[in-house]
Short mmCIF file of N, CA and C and ligand atoms in Angstrom, two decimals:
data_model
loop_
_atom_site.label_atom_id
_atom_site.label_comp_id
_atom_site.label_asym_id
_atom_site.label_seq_id
_atom_site.Cartn_x
_atom_site.Cartn_y
_atom_site.Cartn_z
N MET A 4 -16.40 3.77 25.18
CA MET A 4 -16.53 4.70 23.84
C MET A 4 -17.68 4.33 23.24
N ARG A 5 -18.41 5.51 23.04
CA ARG A 5 -19.72 5.50 22.61
C ARG A 5 -19.90 6.23 20.71
N ARG A 6 -20.17 5.81 19.74
CA ARG A 6 -19.85 6.77 18.66
C ARG A 6 -20.86 6.24 17.82
N ALA A 7 -21.74 7.42 17.41
CA ALA A 7 -23.28 6.95 16.70
C ALA A 7 -22.69 6.98 15.02
N GLY A 8 -23.11 6.83 14.27
CA GLY A 8 -23.43 7.02 13.05
C GLY A 8 -22.34 5.46 12.34
N ASN A 9 -22.08 5.54 11.33
CA ASN A 9 -21.14 4.93 10.57
C ASN A 9 -20.08 5.47 9.89
N VAL A 10 -19.06 5.34 10.80
CA VAL A 10 -17.71 5.96 10.79
C VAL A 10 -16.86 5.24 9.96
N ARG A 11 -16.32 6.12 8.51
CA ARG A 11 -15.25 5.03 7.62
C ARG A 11 -13.93 5.46 8.12
N ARG A 12 -13.05 4.89 9.35
CA ARG A 12 -12.11 5.54 8.81
C ARG A 12 -11.02 4.28 9.68
N ALA A 13 -9.80 4.72 8.63
CA ALA A 13 -9.12 3.47 9.21
C ALA A 13 -9.42 2.42 10.52
N PRO A 14 -10.38 1.26 10.08
CA PRO A 14 -10.66 0.53 11.42
C PRO A 14 -10.00 -0.24 12.00
N TRP A 15 -9.15 -0.94 11.32
CA TRP A 15 -7.86 -1.61 11.36
C TRP A 15 -6.98 -1.39 12.53
N ALA A 16 -7.04 0.29 12.93
CA ALA A 16 -6.11 0.82 13.79
C ALA A 16 -5.61 0.38 15.16
N PRO A 17 -4.93 0.22 15.30
CA PRO A 17 -4.45 -0.43 16.90
C PRO A 17 -5.24 -0.02 17.99
N GLY A 18 -5.89 -0.76 18.65
CA GLY A 18 -6.93 -0.19 19.83
C GLY A 18 -8.21 0.17 19.44
N CYS A 19 -8.19 0.08 18.60
CA CYS A 19 -9.31 1.03 18.09
C CYS A 19 -10.98 -0.28 17.53
N ALA A 20 -11.78 -0.18 18.45
CA ALA A 20 -13.02 -1.02 18.78
C ALA A 20 -13.52 -0.70 17.59
N ARG A 21 -13.70 0.23 16.53
CA ARG A 21 -14.52 0.03 15.11
C ARG A 21 -14.11 -1.09 14.54
N GLY A 22 -12.81 -1.44 14.76
CA GLY A 22 -12.44 -3.03 13.91
C GLY A 22 -13.05 -4.25 14.07
N LYS A 23 -14.10 -3.88 14.83
CA LYS A 23 -14.97 -5.48 14.86
C LYS A 23 -16.16 -4.76 13.75
N MET A 24 -16.43 -4.10 13.15
CA MET A 24 -17.15 -4.14 12.53
C MET A 24 -17.10 -5.05 10.71
N ALA A 25 -17.62 -5.90 10.88
CA ALA A 25 -17.36 -6.74 9.52
C ALA A 25 -16.92 -6.19 8.68
N GLU A 26 -18.55 -5.17 8.23
CA GLU A 26 -18.35 -4.52 7.03
C GLU A 26 -16.98 -3.68 6.45
N GLN A 27 -16.13 -3.27 7.54
CA GLN A 27 -15.09 -2.56 7.40
C GLN A 27 -13.95 -3.21 7.29
N VAL A 28 -13.60 -4.54 7.41
CA VAL A 28 -12.63 -4.82 7.34
C VAL A 28 -11.85 -5.05 5.98
N PRO A 29 -10.82 -4.25 6.25
CA PRO A 29 -9.85 -3.81 4.83
C PRO A 29 -9.40 -5.55 4.22
N LYS A 30 -9.74 -5.12 2.64
CA LYS A 30 -10.08 -5.90 1.31
C LYS A 30 -8.73 -5.82 0.93
N SER A 31 -7.80 -6.92 0.06
CA SER A 31 -6.68 -6.42 -0.78
C SER A 31 -6.64 -7.68 -2.00
N VAL A 32 -6.34 -6.89 -3.07
CA VAL A 32 -6.53 -7.54 -4.40
C VAL A 32 -4.95 -7.25 -4.94
N LEU A 33 -4.43 -8.05 -5.71
CA LEU A 33 -3.31 -8.11 -6.44
C LEU A 33 -3.81 -8.75 -8.30
N PHE A 34 -3.43 -7.76 -9.00
CA PHE A 34 -3.34 -8.21 -10.47
C PHE A 34 -2.43 -8.75 -11.13
N VAL A 35 -2.15 -9.58 -11.97
CA VAL A 35 -1.18 -10.49 -12.17
C VAL A 35 -1.37 -10.69 -13.60
N CYS A 36 -0.52 -10.60 -14.27
CA CYS A 36 -0.13 -11.10 -15.96
C CYS A 36 1.00 -11.26 -15.93
N LEU A 37 2.15 -11.70 -17.19
CA LEU A 37 2.86 -11.75 -17.42
C LEU A 37 4.28 -11.00 -17.34
N GLY A 38 4.27 -9.92 -17.30
CA GLY A 38 5.28 -9.55 -17.29
C GLY A 38 5.08 -7.89 -16.37
N ASN A 39 4.08 -7.63 -15.81
CA ASN A 39 3.17 -6.35 -15.12
C ASN A 39 3.92 -5.32 -15.69
N ILE A 40 3.94 -5.31 -16.98
CA ILE A 40 4.05 -4.01 -17.52
C ILE A 40 2.51 -3.11 -18.47
N CYS A 41 1.99 -4.39 -18.87
CA CYS A 41 0.94 -4.15 -19.83
C CYS A 41 -0.35 -3.92 -19.25
N ARG A 42 -1.09 -5.60 -18.98
CA ARG A 42 -2.40 -5.91 -18.37
C ARG A 42 -2.46 -5.37 -17.23
N SER A 43 -1.57 -5.94 -16.06
CA SER A 43 -2.00 -5.87 -15.06
C SER A 43 -1.53 -4.45 -14.06
N PRO A 44 -0.28 -3.97 -14.92
CA PRO A 44 -1.10 -2.44 -14.32
C PRO A 44 -1.96 -1.59 -14.70
N ILE A 45 -2.43 -1.83 -15.85
CA ILE A 45 -3.62 -0.93 -16.35
C ILE A 45 -5.28 -1.75 -15.07
N ALA A 46 -4.93 -2.88 -15.09
CA ALA A 46 -6.16 -3.52 -13.79
C ALA A 46 -6.00 -2.21 -12.91
N GLU A 47 -4.96 -2.68 -12.25
CA GLU A 47 -4.40 -2.22 -11.12
C GLU A 47 -4.98 -0.34 -10.94
N ALA A 48 -4.59 0.09 -11.91
CA ALA A 48 -5.03 1.59 -11.84
C ALA A 48 -6.12 1.61 -11.95
N VAL A 49 -6.88 1.22 -12.80
CA VAL A 49 -8.51 1.36 -12.94
C VAL A 49 -9.30 0.93 -11.93
N PHE A 50 -8.64 -0.42 -10.95
CA PHE A 50 -9.46 -0.43 -10.01
C PHE A 50 -9.43 0.54 -8.89
N ARG A 51 -8.09 0.74 -8.49
CA ARG A 51 -7.65 1.73 -7.64
C ARG A 51 -8.42 3.39 -7.78
N LYS A 52 -9.02 3.65 -9.06
CA LYS A 52 -9.23 4.89 -9.57
C LYS A 52 -10.78 4.47 -8.73
N LEU A 53 -11.62 3.54 -9.16
CA LEU A 53 -13.18 2.89 -8.75
C LEU A 53 -12.95 3.13 -7.46
N VAL A 54 -12.13 2.99 -6.63
CA VAL A 54 -12.11 2.79 -5.13
C VAL A 54 -12.26 3.78 -4.75
N THR A 55 -11.18 5.04 -5.21
CA THR A 55 -10.80 6.02 -4.57
C THR A 55 -11.87 7.03 -5.08
N ASP A 56 -12.48 7.24 -6.37
CA ASP A 56 -13.60 7.69 -6.57
C ASP A 56 -15.14 7.28 -5.41
N GLN A 57 -15.12 6.03 -5.26
CA GLN A 57 -15.92 5.80 -4.10
C GLN A 57 -15.82 5.96 -3.15
N LYS A 58 -15.00 6.23 -2.80
CA LYS A 58 -14.38 6.93 -1.00
C LYS A 58 -13.67 5.41 -0.45
N LEU A 59 -13.47 4.53 -0.85
CA LEU A 59 -13.53 2.97 -0.43
C LEU A 59 -11.82 2.82 -0.23
N SER A 60 -11.05 3.78 -0.19
CA SER A 60 -9.95 3.50 -0.45
C SER A 60 -9.10 3.28 0.79
N ASP A 61 -9.38 3.69 2.10
CA ASP A 61 -8.89 3.42 3.36
C ASP A 61 -9.39 1.76 3.21
N ASN A 62 -10.39 1.23 2.76
CA ASN A 62 -10.82 -0.40 3.09
C ASN A 62 -9.80 -1.11 1.78
N TRP A 63 -9.14 -0.68 0.94
CA TRP A 63 -8.39 -1.34 -0.19
C TRP A 63 -6.70 -1.27 0.18
N ARG A 64 -6.35 -2.65 -0.22
CA ARG A 64 -4.61 -2.52 -0.57
C ARG A 64 -4.81 -3.37 -1.83
N ILE A 65 -4.23 -2.54 -2.80
CA ILE A 65 -4.66 -2.85 -4.22
C ILE A 65 -2.81 -2.64 -4.63
N ASP A 66 -2.36 -3.78 -5.63
CA ASP A 66 -1.27 -4.21 -6.22
C ASP A 66 -1.24 -4.76 -7.38
N SER A 67 -0.10 -5.18 -8.19
CA SER A 67 -0.20 -5.58 -9.22
C SER A 67 1.39 -6.28 -9.20
N ALA A 68 1.41 -7.56 -10.11
CA ALA A 68 2.50 -8.20 -10.35
C ALA A 68 2.77 -8.72 -11.09
N ALA A 69 3.71 -9.66 -11.60
CA ALA A 69 4.26 -10.38 -12.70
C ALA A 69 4.33 -11.79 -12.18
N THR A 70 4.16 -12.80 -13.12
CA THR A 70 4.52 -14.31 -12.75
C THR A 70 6.09 -14.43 -13.47
N SER A 71 6.66 -13.66 -13.99
CA SER A 71 7.60 -13.79 -14.79
C SER A 71 9.17 -12.92 -14.44
N THR A 72 9.89 -13.14 -14.37
CA THR A 72 10.95 -12.45 -14.30
C THR A 72 11.12 -10.84 -15.35
N TYR A 73 10.79 -10.99 -16.53
CA TYR A 73 10.87 -10.66 -17.72
C TYR A 73 11.16 -9.22 -17.59
N GLU A 74 9.92 -8.20 -16.71
CA GLU A 74 10.12 -6.60 -16.89
C GLU A 74 10.68 -6.27 -15.33
N ILE A 75 10.74 -7.09 -14.54
CA ILE A 75 11.43 -6.71 -13.39
C ILE A 75 11.62 -5.43 -13.17
N GLY A 76 11.43 -4.22 -12.80
CA GLY A 76 11.97 -2.96 -12.46
C GLY A 76 11.29 -2.14 -13.36
N ASN A 77 10.48 -2.83 -14.43
CA ASN A 77 10.16 -1.48 -15.16
C ASN A 77 9.15 -0.59 -15.02
N PRO A 78 9.20 0.48 -15.82
CA PRO A 78 7.56 1.12 -15.46
C PRO A 78 6.76 0.19 -17.03
N PRO A 79 5.29 1.08 -16.94
CA PRO A 79 4.26 0.53 -17.27
C PRO A 79 4.57 0.59 -19.16
N ASP A 80 4.37 -0.30 -20.07
CA ASP A 80 4.46 0.10 -21.65
C ASP A 80 4.32 1.54 -21.89
N TYR A 81 4.50 2.10 -22.58
CA TYR A 81 4.45 3.58 -22.59
C TYR A 81 2.81 3.79 -23.64
N ARG A 82 2.76 2.52 -23.89
CA ARG A 82 1.23 2.43 -24.89
C ARG A 82 0.12 2.33 -24.00
N GLY A 83 0.42 1.46 -23.28
CA GLY A 83 -0.59 1.56 -21.50
C GLY A 83 -0.77 3.26 -21.42
N GLN A 84 0.70 2.95 -21.27
CA GLN A 84 0.61 4.76 -20.32
C GLN A 84 -0.47 5.92 -20.77
N SER A 85 -0.30 5.51 -22.39
CA SER A 85 -1.11 6.81 -22.98
C SER A 85 -2.42 6.86 -23.13
N CYS A 86 -2.88 4.97 -23.06
CA CYS A 86 -3.56 4.64 -22.65
C CYS A 86 -4.64 5.16 -21.74
N MET A 87 -4.08 5.05 -20.22
CA MET A 87 -4.50 5.39 -18.97
C MET A 87 -4.57 7.28 -19.19
N LYS A 88 -3.58 7.97 -19.48
CA LYS A 88 -3.66 9.05 -19.78
C LYS A 88 -5.22 9.34 -20.43
N LYS A 89 -5.13 9.06 -21.90
CA LYS A 89 -6.29 9.06 -22.23
C LYS A 89 -7.91 9.20 -21.68
N HIS A 90 -7.73 8.09 -20.67
CA HIS A 90 -9.28 7.63 -19.96
C HIS A 90 -9.01 8.44 -18.45
N GLY A 91 -8.20 9.69 -18.14
CA GLY A 91 -7.61 10.23 -16.83
C GLY A 91 -7.54 9.28 -16.06
N ILE A 92 -6.62 8.45 -15.94
CA ILE A 92 -6.83 7.90 -14.98
C ILE A 92 -5.11 7.57 -14.61
N PRO A 93 -5.01 7.75 -13.40
CA PRO A 93 -3.39 7.73 -12.75
C PRO A 93 -2.94 6.21 -13.29
N MET A 94 -1.63 6.42 -13.49
CA MET A 94 -1.05 5.00 -13.20
C MET A 94 0.53 5.17 -12.79
N ASN A 95 1.04 4.77 -11.69
CA ASN A 95 2.45 4.50 -11.33
C ASN A 95 2.43 3.02 -10.70
N HIS A 96 3.38 3.06 -11.52
CA HIS A 96 3.86 1.39 -11.03
C HIS A 96 5.36 0.92 -11.29
N ILE A 97 6.15 0.13 -10.64
CA ILE A 97 7.28 -0.01 -11.03
C ILE A 97 6.91 -2.03 -11.23
N ALA A 98 7.59 -2.56 -12.55
CA ALA A 98 7.04 -4.35 -12.39
C ALA A 98 7.78 -5.10 -11.19
N ARG A 99 7.06 -5.91 -10.65
CA ARG A 99 7.71 -6.87 -9.51
C ARG A 99 7.28 -8.09 -10.09
N GLN A 100 7.83 -9.32 -9.21
CA GLN A 100 7.58 -10.50 -9.81
C GLN A 100 6.39 -10.79 -8.27
N VAL A 101 5.84 -11.64 -8.46
CA VAL A 101 4.40 -11.80 -7.20
C VAL A 101 5.83 -12.99 -6.64
N THR A 102 5.44 -13.03 -5.09
CA THR A 102 5.94 -13.60 -3.97
C THR A 102 5.44 -14.34 -3.07
N LYS A 103 5.95 -15.33 -2.59
CA LYS A 103 5.10 -16.30 -1.26
C LYS A 103 4.64 -15.39 -0.28
N GLU A 104 5.25 -14.39 -0.44
CA GLU A 104 4.23 -13.54 1.11
C GLU A 104 3.00 -13.28 0.24
N ASP A 105 2.70 -13.03 -1.50
CA ASP A 105 1.24 -12.51 -1.73
C ASP A 105 0.54 -13.36 -1.44
N PHE A 106 1.04 -14.42 -1.72
CA PHE A 106 -0.42 -16.23 -1.71
C PHE A 106 -0.62 -15.83 -0.40
N ALA A 107 0.32 -15.50 0.98
CA ALA A 107 -0.40 -15.75 2.17
C ALA A 107 -1.07 -14.20 2.89
N THR A 108 -0.98 -13.17 1.48
CA THR A 108 -1.92 -11.88 2.31
C THR A 108 -2.77 -11.38 1.48
N PHE A 109 -2.72 -11.27 0.32
CA PHE A 109 -4.02 -11.01 -0.15
C PHE A 109 -5.03 -12.15 -0.43
N ASP A 110 -6.18 -11.28 -0.46
CA ASP A 110 -7.56 -11.92 -0.26
C ASP A 110 -7.57 -12.46 -1.79
N TYR A 111 -7.20 -12.01 -2.87
CA TYR A 111 -7.54 -12.22 -4.39
C TYR A 111 -6.51 -11.78 -5.10
N ILE A 112 -6.07 -13.01 -5.82
CA ILE A 112 -5.17 -12.46 -7.10
C ILE A 112 -5.97 -12.91 -7.93
N LEU A 113 -5.87 -11.64 -9.15
CA LEU A 113 -6.60 -11.75 -10.45
C LEU A 113 -6.36 -11.58 -11.29
N CYS A 114 -5.70 -12.88 -12.74
CA CYS A 114 -4.64 -12.93 -13.69
C CYS A 114 -5.39 -12.34 -14.82
N MET A 115 -5.02 -12.87 -15.82
CA MET A 115 -5.33 -12.56 -17.09
C MET A 115 -5.90 -13.84 -18.34
N ASP A 116 -4.76 -14.49 -18.04
CA ASP A 116 -5.05 -15.85 -18.96
C ASP A 116 -5.03 -16.86 -18.19
N GLU A 117 -4.93 -17.79 -19.39
CA GLU A 117 -5.23 -19.56 -18.18
C GLU A 117 -3.58 -19.50 -18.07
N SER A 118 -2.71 -19.31 -18.96
CA SER A 118 -1.02 -19.41 -18.60
C SER A 118 -0.66 -18.36 -17.43
N ASN A 119 -1.50 -17.58 -16.75
CA ASN A 119 -1.21 -16.74 -15.53
C ASN A 119 -1.21 -18.31 -14.63
N LEU A 120 -3.12 -18.07 -14.76
CA LEU A 120 -3.52 -19.20 -13.75
C LEU A 120 -2.82 -20.17 -13.40
N ARG A 121 -1.97 -21.22 -14.44
CA ARG A 121 -1.53 -22.19 -14.16
C ARG A 121 -0.42 -21.54 -13.68
N ASP A 122 0.53 -21.21 -13.79
CA ASP A 122 1.82 -20.27 -13.42
C ASP A 122 1.34 -20.17 -11.38
N LEU A 123 0.27 -19.35 -11.40
CA LEU A 123 0.17 -18.77 -9.92
C LEU A 123 -0.43 -20.21 -9.08
N THR A 124 -1.14 -20.93 -10.41
CA THR A 124 -1.41 -22.35 -9.42
C THR A 124 -0.46 -23.04 -8.76
N ARG A 125 0.50 -23.18 -9.81
CA ARG A 125 2.03 -23.84 -9.42
C ARG A 125 2.88 -23.49 -8.29
N LYS A 126 2.55 -21.93 -8.35
CA LYS A 126 3.39 -21.33 -6.99
C LYS A 126 2.56 -21.15 -5.88
N SER A 127 1.21 -21.22 -6.07
CA SER A 127 0.54 -21.17 -4.46
C SER A 127 0.52 -22.67 -3.78
N ASN A 128 0.90 -23.59 -4.91
CA ASN A 128 0.85 -25.18 -4.09
C ASN A 128 2.51 -25.14 -3.43
N GLN A 129 3.49 -24.30 -3.86
CA GLN A 129 4.55 -24.45 -3.15
C GLN A 129 4.29 -23.53 -1.65
N VAL A 130 3.37 -22.63 -1.57
CA VAL A 130 3.26 -22.24 -0.25
C VAL A 130 2.15 -22.98 0.98
N LYS A 131 2.70 -23.14 2.45
CA LYS A 131 2.03 -23.21 2.81
C LYS A 131 0.75 -22.93 3.32
N ASN A 132 0.80 -21.36 3.48
CA ASN A 132 -0.19 -20.54 4.08
C ASN A 132 -1.08 -19.88 2.90
N CYS A 133 -1.66 -20.39 2.01
CA CYS A 133 -1.74 -19.82 0.70
C CYS A 133 -2.87 -19.77 1.22
N ARG A 134 -3.50 -17.82 0.91
CA ARG A 134 -4.55 -17.35 1.57
C ARG A 134 -5.51 -16.78 0.43
N ALA A 135 -5.04 -16.53 -0.49
CA ALA A 135 -5.59 -15.89 -1.74
C ALA A 135 -6.49 -16.94 -2.73
N LYS A 136 -7.36 -16.07 -3.24
CA LYS A 136 -8.50 -16.72 -4.12
C LYS A 136 -7.70 -16.39 -5.23
N ILE A 137 -7.52 -17.08 -6.17
CA ILE A 137 -7.00 -17.38 -7.58
C ILE A 137 -7.86 -17.17 -8.85
N GLU A 138 -7.94 -16.29 -9.22
CA GLU A 138 -9.05 -16.58 -10.67
C GLU A 138 -8.35 -15.60 -11.62
N LEU A 139 -9.38 -15.50 -12.74
CA LEU A 139 -9.38 -15.02 -14.17
C LEU A 139 -10.02 -13.74 -13.40
N LEU A 140 -9.62 -12.64 -13.34
CA LEU A 140 -10.14 -11.41 -13.90
C LEU A 140 -11.42 -11.15 -14.74
N GLY A 141 -11.13 -11.95 -15.92
CA GLY A 141 -12.28 -11.85 -16.98
C GLY A 141 -13.49 -12.62 -16.19
N SER A 142 -13.58 -13.29 -15.17
CA SER A 142 -14.72 -14.12 -14.94
C SER A 142 -15.46 -13.18 -14.30
N TYR A 143 -15.15 -11.77 -13.91
CA TYR A 143 -16.12 -11.19 -13.79
C TYR A 143 -17.00 -9.94 -14.72
N ASP A 144 -16.31 -10.63 -15.71
CA ASP A 144 -17.05 -9.53 -17.07
C ASP A 144 -18.40 -9.82 -17.10
N PRO A 145 -18.71 -8.70 -17.36
CA PRO A 145 -20.67 -9.05 -17.06
C PRO A 145 -20.96 -9.51 -19.00
N GLN A 146 -19.78 -9.30 -19.60
CA GLN A 146 -19.85 -9.46 -20.97
C GLN A 146 -19.19 -10.66 -21.42
N ASN A 147 -19.03 -11.66 -20.13
CA ASN A 147 -18.07 -12.81 -20.44
C ASN A 147 -17.37 -13.01 -21.02
N GLN A 148 -16.49 -12.03 -21.41
CA GLN A 148 -14.47 -12.40 -22.25
C GLN A 148 -13.98 -12.31 -21.01
N LEU A 149 -13.79 -13.81 -21.06
CA LEU A 149 -13.35 -14.82 -19.84
C LEU A 149 -11.34 -14.02 -20.21
N ILE A 150 -11.06 -14.03 -21.08
CA ILE A 150 -9.42 -13.63 -21.21
C ILE A 150 -9.02 -12.36 -21.53
N ILE A 151 -7.89 -12.11 -20.83
CA ILE A 151 -7.52 -10.56 -21.26
C ILE A 151 -6.49 -10.93 -21.89
N GLU A 152 -6.41 -11.00 -23.29
CA GLU A 152 -5.29 -11.26 -24.03
C GLU A 152 -3.94 -10.46 -24.01
N ASP A 153 -2.67 -10.45 -24.12
CA ASP A 153 -1.49 -9.80 -23.79
C ASP A 153 -1.44 -9.08 -25.04
N PRO A 154 -1.57 -7.71 -24.72
CA PRO A 154 -1.32 -6.89 -25.94
C PRO A 154 -0.02 -6.04 -26.47
N TYR A 155 0.82 -6.98 -26.09
CA TYR A 155 2.44 -6.53 -26.04
C TYR A 155 2.89 -6.70 -27.57
N TYR A 156 2.50 -7.74 -28.17
CA TYR A 156 2.80 -7.54 -29.56
C TYR A 156 1.34 -6.98 -30.59
N GLY A 157 0.74 -6.41 -30.26
CA GLY A 157 -0.76 -5.62 -30.75
C GLY A 157 -0.13 -4.12 -31.03
N ASN A 158 -1.22 -3.08 -31.28
CA ASN A 158 -1.25 -2.07 -31.48
C ASN A 158 -2.30 -1.26 -29.88
N GLU A 159 -2.39 0.02 -30.61
CA GLU A 159 -3.22 0.73 -29.63
C GLU A 159 -4.72 0.29 -29.53
N SER A 160 -5.19 -0.05 -30.25
CA SER A 160 -6.52 -0.67 -30.00
C SER A 160 -6.57 -1.69 -29.15
N ASP A 161 -5.29 -2.45 -29.18
CA ASP A 161 -5.43 -3.88 -28.10
C ASP A 161 -5.20 -3.23 -26.73
N PHE A 162 -4.68 -2.07 -26.71
CA PHE A 162 -4.28 -1.75 -25.20
C PHE A 162 -5.86 -1.13 -24.61
N GLU A 163 -6.58 -0.59 -26.17
CA GLU A 163 -7.69 -0.22 -25.35
C GLU A 163 -8.73 -1.23 -25.24
N ALA A 164 -8.68 -2.28 -25.96
CA ALA A 164 -9.49 -3.34 -25.75
C ALA A 164 -9.73 -4.10 -24.09
N VAL A 165 -7.90 -4.27 -23.98
CA VAL A 165 -7.50 -4.12 -22.26
C VAL A 165 -8.48 -3.36 -21.42
N TYR A 166 -8.18 -2.16 -21.71
CA TYR A 166 -8.92 -1.10 -20.90
C TYR A 166 -10.14 -1.52 -20.43
N GLN A 167 -10.76 -1.41 -21.62
CA GLN A 167 -12.47 -1.73 -21.37
C GLN A 167 -12.89 -3.04 -20.63
N GLN A 168 -11.91 -4.24 -21.02
CA GLN A 168 -12.09 -5.34 -20.34
C GLN A 168 -11.79 -5.39 -18.55
N CYS A 169 -10.95 -4.65 -18.43
CA CYS A 169 -10.75 -4.28 -17.36
C CYS A 169 -11.31 -3.58 -16.64
N ALA A 170 -12.25 -2.23 -17.11
CA ALA A 170 -13.38 -1.23 -16.65
C ALA A 170 -14.45 -1.91 -16.26
N ARG A 171 -14.99 -3.13 -17.12
CA ARG A 171 -16.06 -3.78 -16.92
C ARG A 171 -15.71 -4.83 -15.73
N CYS A 172 -14.91 -5.57 -15.47
CA CYS A 172 -14.70 -6.93 -14.76
C CYS A 172 -14.00 -6.04 -13.14
N CYS A 173 -13.11 -4.88 -13.23
CA CYS A 173 -13.09 -4.36 -12.06
C CYS A 173 -14.66 -3.68 -11.21
N ARG A 174 -15.04 -3.35 -11.93
CA ARG A 174 -16.57 -2.31 -11.69
C ARG A 174 -17.56 -3.82 -11.03
N ALA A 175 -17.73 -4.74 -11.69
CA ALA A 175 -18.39 -5.75 -11.29
C ALA A 175 -17.67 -6.52 -10.37
N PHE A 176 -16.20 -6.66 -10.08
CA PHE A 176 -15.65 -7.25 -8.86
C PHE A 176 -16.15 -6.79 -7.62
N LEU A 177 -15.52 -5.10 -7.79
CA LEU A 177 -15.96 -4.46 -6.36
C LEU A 177 -17.04 -4.65 -6.15
N GLU A 178 -18.07 -4.07 -6.98
CA GLU A 178 -19.71 -4.45 -6.80
C GLU A 178 -19.71 -5.69 -5.79
N LYS A 179 -18.92 -6.99 -6.36
CA LYS A 179 -19.53 -8.02 -5.66
C LYS A 179 -18.91 -8.06 -4.32
N VAL A 180 -17.94 -7.60 -4.13
CA VAL A 180 -16.93 -8.13 -2.81
C VAL A 180 -16.95 -6.89 -2.19
N ARG A 181 -17.29 -5.63 -2.40
CA ARG A 181 -17.16 -4.87 -1.24
C ARG A 181 -18.09 -4.24 -0.22
C1 NAG B 12 -4.53 -2.74 -34.66
O1 NAG B 12 -4.01 -3.95 -35.68
C2 NAG B 12 -5.59 -4.71 -35.83
C3 NAG B 12 -5.14 -6.00 -36.35
O2 NAG B 12 -3.62 -6.25 -36.33
C4 NAG B 12 -6.02 -3.67 -36.88
O3 NAG B 12 -7.33 -4.61 -37.66
C5 NAG B 12 -6.26 -2.45 -36.42
O4 NAG B 12 -6.63 -1.46 -37.67
C6 NAG B 12 -5.13 -1.93 -36.14
N1 NAG B 12 -5.33 -0.59 -35.25
C7 NAG B 12 -4.68 0.55 -35.37
C8 NAG B 12 -5.18 1.72 -34.64
O5 NAG B 12 -3.76 0.38 -35.47
#
């Protein structure tokens, strides 16, 4: 089969020769915070919007999860929802806890603070086939704000700050790994 040009379409479809093109290998990222209702669903929504706007969504698997069980089954915090609405970013998620399979299947697990990082590192040590690179999302911030603080006990301005950090970091992350 001969094909001209740079065809961007499900390169990993079975039996598809284009799958050999390295630049089109699909990538995956899981955003993680304590409860999966404030920070991580915002990061997930922001990153999905970026990837969709750049027509890269076929190349990405994107999700978010919690280190804890506190909020399993719950939708994102209403303050985060209104923040996303204000910025025109669709957000649709139900909180879940990170699984062993996540460590084996995601390329990147990006979390928000040192406590998340400790929990994830501990969990990953219990998984034989950990594939994920576990990092702070803030390590991609061009403004070097390493920690994305939990806005749960804060107000609207705290959610806006989380959004701004996620927007900067996700843009820089995508730029680096796309
Ligand atoms: C949010 O809380 C901070 C400090 O607790 C305060 O300075 C700020 O004015 C509050 N913002 C809003 C919009 O209420």
